[in-house]
Amino acid sequence: MNSYTVNIFNDIKLDCGEGPVWDEYHKRLWWTDAVGEAIYHQQLNGEPSLFYEGIAAAALCLHEDGSPIVANHHGFFKITSHSDVTPLVKEDSQLIPFALNEIIADPIGRI
């Protein structure tokens, strides 16, 4: 039987941690606090870093430039900095229903 060691990545307290995504290029984990309206990232041996605050993000995936794309009940948004949030699909669109809790990008970038 195999034996594994499990380590705590960090002990940050969140209201509702969601959507962990590993960024292989930058070797860091991204996640959200959906209720606390925050997006974090952390390198494997680093400390957690608050990337963005003020958006309820139920799920996220990464854009090809490394920026997070988040989904919530208002749509899809690309976030490149605290002052640059770009709506990709808004809630008034007929393209998708807005009861999103998980998203993923396929190998060619479709969400």
PDB file of C-alpha atoms in Angstrom:
ATOM      1  CA  MET A   1       0.000   0.000   0.000  1.00  0.00           C
ATOM      2  CA  ASN A   2       1.272   3.477  -0.903  1.00  0.00           C
ATOM      3  CA  SER A   3       1.892   6.043   1.789  1.00  0.00           C
ATOM      4  CA  TYR A   4       1.392   9.735   1.133  1.00  0.00           C
ATOM      5  CA  THR A   5       2.188  12.848   3.097  1.00  0.00           C
ATOM      6  CA  VAL A   6      -0.379  15.625   2.996  1.00  0.00           C
ATOM      7  CA  ASN A   7       0.783  19.163   3.755  1.00  0.00           C
ATOM      8  CA  ILE A   8      -1.293  22.281   4.310  1.00  0.00           C
ATOM      9  CA  PHE A   9      -0.731  24.675   1.408  1.00  0.00           C
ATOM     10  CA  ASN A  10      -1.819  27.659   3.513  1.00  0.00           C
ATOM     11  CA  ASP A  11      -4.179  28.252   6.395  1.00  0.00           C
ATOM     12  CA  ILE A  12      -5.867  31.412   5.120  1.00  0.00           C
ATOM     13  CA  LYS A  13      -9.436  31.645   6.428  1.00  0.00           C
ATOM     14  CA  LEU A  14     -12.085  32.167   3.726  1.00  0.00           C
ATOM     15  CA  ASP A  15     -15.856  32.488   3.754  1.00  0.00           C
ATOM     16  CA  CYS A  16     -16.219  30.220   0.695  1.00  0.00           C
ATOM     17  CA  GLY A  17     -13.050  29.035  -1.075  1.00  0.00           C
ATOM     18  CA  GLU A  18     -13.756  28.139  -4.707  1.00  0.00           C
ATOM     19  CA  GLY A  19     -12.235  27.317  -8.075  1.00  0.00           C
ATOM     20  CA  PRO A  20      -8.630  26.276  -7.447  1.00  0.00           C
ATOM     21  CA  VAL A  21      -6.606  26.417 -10.682  1.00  0.00           C
ATOM     22  CA  TRP A  22      -2.926  25.541 -11.059  1.00  0.00           C
ATOM     23  CA  ASP A  23      -0.897  27.931 -13.256  1.00  0.00           C
ATOM     24  CA  GLU A  24       1.815  25.641 -14.596  1.00  0.00           C
ATOM     25  CA  TYR A  25       3.754  28.446 -16.325  1.00  0.00           C
ATOM     26  CA  HIS A  26       4.101  30.589 -13.180  1.00  0.00           C
ATOM     27  CA  LYS A  27       4.008  27.620 -10.761  1.00  0.00           C
ATOM     28  CA  ARG A  28       1.233  29.077  -8.626  1.00  0.00           C
ATOM     29  CA  LEU A  29      -2.240  28.230  -7.449  1.00  0.00           C
ATOM     30  CA  TRP A  30      -5.175  30.599  -8.011  1.00  0.00           C
ATOM     31  CA  TRP A  31      -8.429  30.471  -6.015  1.00  0.00           C
ATOM     32  CA  THR A  32     -11.353  32.648  -5.029  1.00  0.00           C
ATOM     33  CA  ASP A  33     -13.278  33.534  -1.921  1.00  0.00           C
ATOM     34  CA  ALA A  34     -16.700  33.767  -3.545  1.00  0.00           C
ATOM     35  CA  VAL A  35     -18.512  35.205  -0.526  1.00  0.00           C
ATOM     36  CA  GLY A  36     -15.593  37.380   0.561  1.00  0.00           C
ATOM     37  CA  GLU A  37     -15.292  38.724  -3.017  1.00  0.00           C
ATOM     38  CA  ALA A  38     -11.568  38.159  -3.425  1.00  0.00           C
ATOM     39  CA  ILE A  39      -9.114  36.400  -5.771  1.00  0.00           C
ATOM     40  CA  TYR A  40      -5.817  35.026  -4.494  1.00  0.00           C
ATOM     41  CA  HIS A  41      -2.737  33.340  -5.862  1.00  0.00           C
ATOM     42  CA  GLN A  42       0.269  31.696  -4.260  1.00  0.00           C
ATOM     43  CA  GLN A  43       3.460  30.117  -5.527  1.00  0.00           C
ATOM     44  CA  LEU A  44       4.246  26.676  -4.217  1.00  0.00           C
ATOM     45  CA  ASN A  45       6.709  27.838  -1.547  1.00  0.00           C
ATOM     46  CA  GLY A  46       5.390  31.371  -1.147  1.00  0.00           C
ATOM     47  CA  GLU A  47       2.787  33.283   0.783  1.00  0.00           C
ATOM     48  CA  PRO A  48      -0.787  33.931  -0.400  1.00  0.00           C
ATOM     49  CA  SER A  49      -1.229  37.166  -2.319  1.00  0.00           C
ATOM     50  CA  LEU A  50      -4.510  39.052  -2.737  1.00  0.00           C
ATOM     51  CA  PHE A  51      -4.796  39.701  -6.490  1.00  0.00           C
ATOM     52  CA  TYR A  52      -8.210  41.376  -6.622  1.00  0.00           C
ATOM     53  CA  GLU A  53     -10.907  42.359  -4.177  1.00  0.00           C
ATOM     54  CA  GLY A  54     -14.490  43.353  -4.887  1.00  0.00           C
ATOM     55  CA  ILE A  55     -15.921  40.706  -7.216  1.00  0.00           C
ATOM     56  CA  ALA A  56     -17.874  37.606  -6.250  1.00  0.00           C
ATOM     57  CA  ALA A  57     -16.114  34.939  -8.312  1.00  0.00           C
ATOM     58  CA  ALA A  58     -17.666  31.487  -8.118  1.00  0.00           C
ATOM     59  CA  ALA A  59     -15.063  30.017 -10.476  1.00  0.00           C
ATOM     60  CA  LEU A  60     -12.042  30.981 -12.507  1.00  0.00           C
ATOM     61  CA  CYS A  61      -9.820  29.834 -15.327  1.00  0.00           C
ATOM     62  CA  LEU A  62      -6.742  31.448 -16.826  1.00  0.00           C
ATOM     63  CA  HIS A  63      -6.485  33.475 -20.027  1.00  0.00           C
ATOM     64  CA  GLU A  64      -3.557  32.651 -22.322  1.00  0.00           C
ATOM     65  CA  ASP A  65      -1.774  35.772 -20.990  1.00  0.00           C
ATOM     66  CA  GLY A  66      -2.063  34.403 -17.423  1.00  0.00           C
ATOM     67  CA  SER A  67      -4.848  36.748 -16.294  1.00  0.00           C
ATOM     68  CA  PRO A  68      -7.786  35.206 -14.466  1.00  0.00           C
ATOM     69  CA  ILE A  69     -11.181  34.954 -16.125  1.00  0.00           C
ATOM     70  CA  VAL A  70     -13.918  34.713 -13.524  1.00  0.00           C
ATOM     71  CA  ALA A  71     -17.552  33.672 -13.652  1.00  0.00           C
ATOM     72  CA  ASN A  72     -20.342  34.852 -11.410  1.00  0.00           C
ATOM     73  CA  HIS A  73     -24.054  35.608 -11.594  1.00  0.00           C
ATOM     74  CA  HIS A  74     -23.309  38.765 -13.648  1.00  0.00           C
ATOM     75  CA  GLY A  75     -21.239  37.107 -16.390  1.00  0.00           C
ATOM     76  CA  PHE A  76     -17.631  36.375 -17.358  1.00  0.00           C
ATOM     77  CA  PHE A  77     -14.875  38.902 -16.651  1.00  0.00           C
ATOM     78  CA  LYS A  78     -11.150  39.119 -17.418  1.00  0.00           C
ATOM     79  CA  ILE A  79      -9.163  40.785 -14.642  1.00  0.00           C
ATOM     80  CA  THR A  80      -5.701  42.130 -15.429  1.00  0.00           C
ATOM     81  CA  SER A  81      -5.330  44.514 -12.481  1.00  0.00           C
ATOM     82  CA  HIS A  82      -7.425  46.108  -9.753  1.00  0.00           C
ATOM     83  CA  SER A  83      -8.470  48.857 -12.146  1.00  0.00           C
ATOM     84  CA  ASP A  84      -8.896  46.704 -15.265  1.00  0.00           C
ATOM     85  CA  VAL A  85     -11.906  44.398 -15.221  1.00  0.00           C
ATOM     86  CA  THR A  86     -13.207  43.623 -18.706  1.00  0.00           C
ATOM     87  CA  PRO A  87     -16.655  42.076 -19.169  1.00  0.00           C
ATOM     88  CA  LEU A  88     -16.482  39.232 -21.688  1.00  0.00           C
ATOM     89  CA  VAL A  89     -20.131  38.149 -21.527  1.00  0.00           C
ATOM     90  CA  LYS A  90     -22.612  40.071 -19.386  1.00  0.00           C
ATOM     91  CA  GLU A  91     -25.774  38.889 -17.700  1.00  0.00           C
ATOM     92  CA  ASP A  92     -28.022  40.517 -20.319  1.00  0.00           C
ATOM     93  CA  SER A  93     -26.500  38.276 -23.005  1.00  0.00           C
ATOM     94  CA  GLN A  94     -28.592  35.480 -24.481  1.00  0.00           C
ATOM     95  CA  LEU A  95     -25.450  33.334 -24.878  1.00  0.00           C
ATOM     96  CA  ILE A  96     -25.344  31.586 -21.525  1.00  0.00           C
ATOM     97  CA  PRO A  97     -27.460  31.030 -18.415  1.00  0.00           C
ATOM     98  CA  PHE A  98     -26.092  32.721 -15.328  1.00  0.00           C
ATOM     99  CA  ALA A  99     -26.236  30.077 -12.643  1.00  0.00           C
ATOM    100  CA  LEU A 100     -22.515  29.376 -12.995  1.00  0.00           C
ATOM    101  CA  ASN A 101     -20.485  27.674 -10.318  1.00  0.00           C
ATOM    102  CA  GLU A 102     -17.654  26.028 -12.284  1.00  0.00           C
ATOM    103  CA  ILE A 103     -15.787  26.885 -15.474  1.00  0.00           C
ATOM    104  CA  ILE A 104     -12.855  25.383 -17.327  1.00  0.00           C
ATOM    105  CA  ALA A 105     -10.975  26.286 -20.490  1.00  0.00           C
ATOM    106  CA  ASP A 106     -10.286  23.580 -23.063  1.00  0.00           C
ATOM    107  CA  PRO A 107      -6.890  23.218 -24.802  1.00  0.00           C
ATOM    108  CA  ILE A 108      -7.820  25.747 -27.504  1.00  0.00           C
ATOM    109  CA  GLY A 109      -9.167  28.320 -25.050  1.00  0.00           C
ATOM    110  CA  ARG A 110     -12.918  27.860 -25.172  1.00  0.00           C
ATOM    111  CA  ILE A 111     -14.714  28.284 -21.846  1.00  0.00           C
TER     112      ILE A 111
END
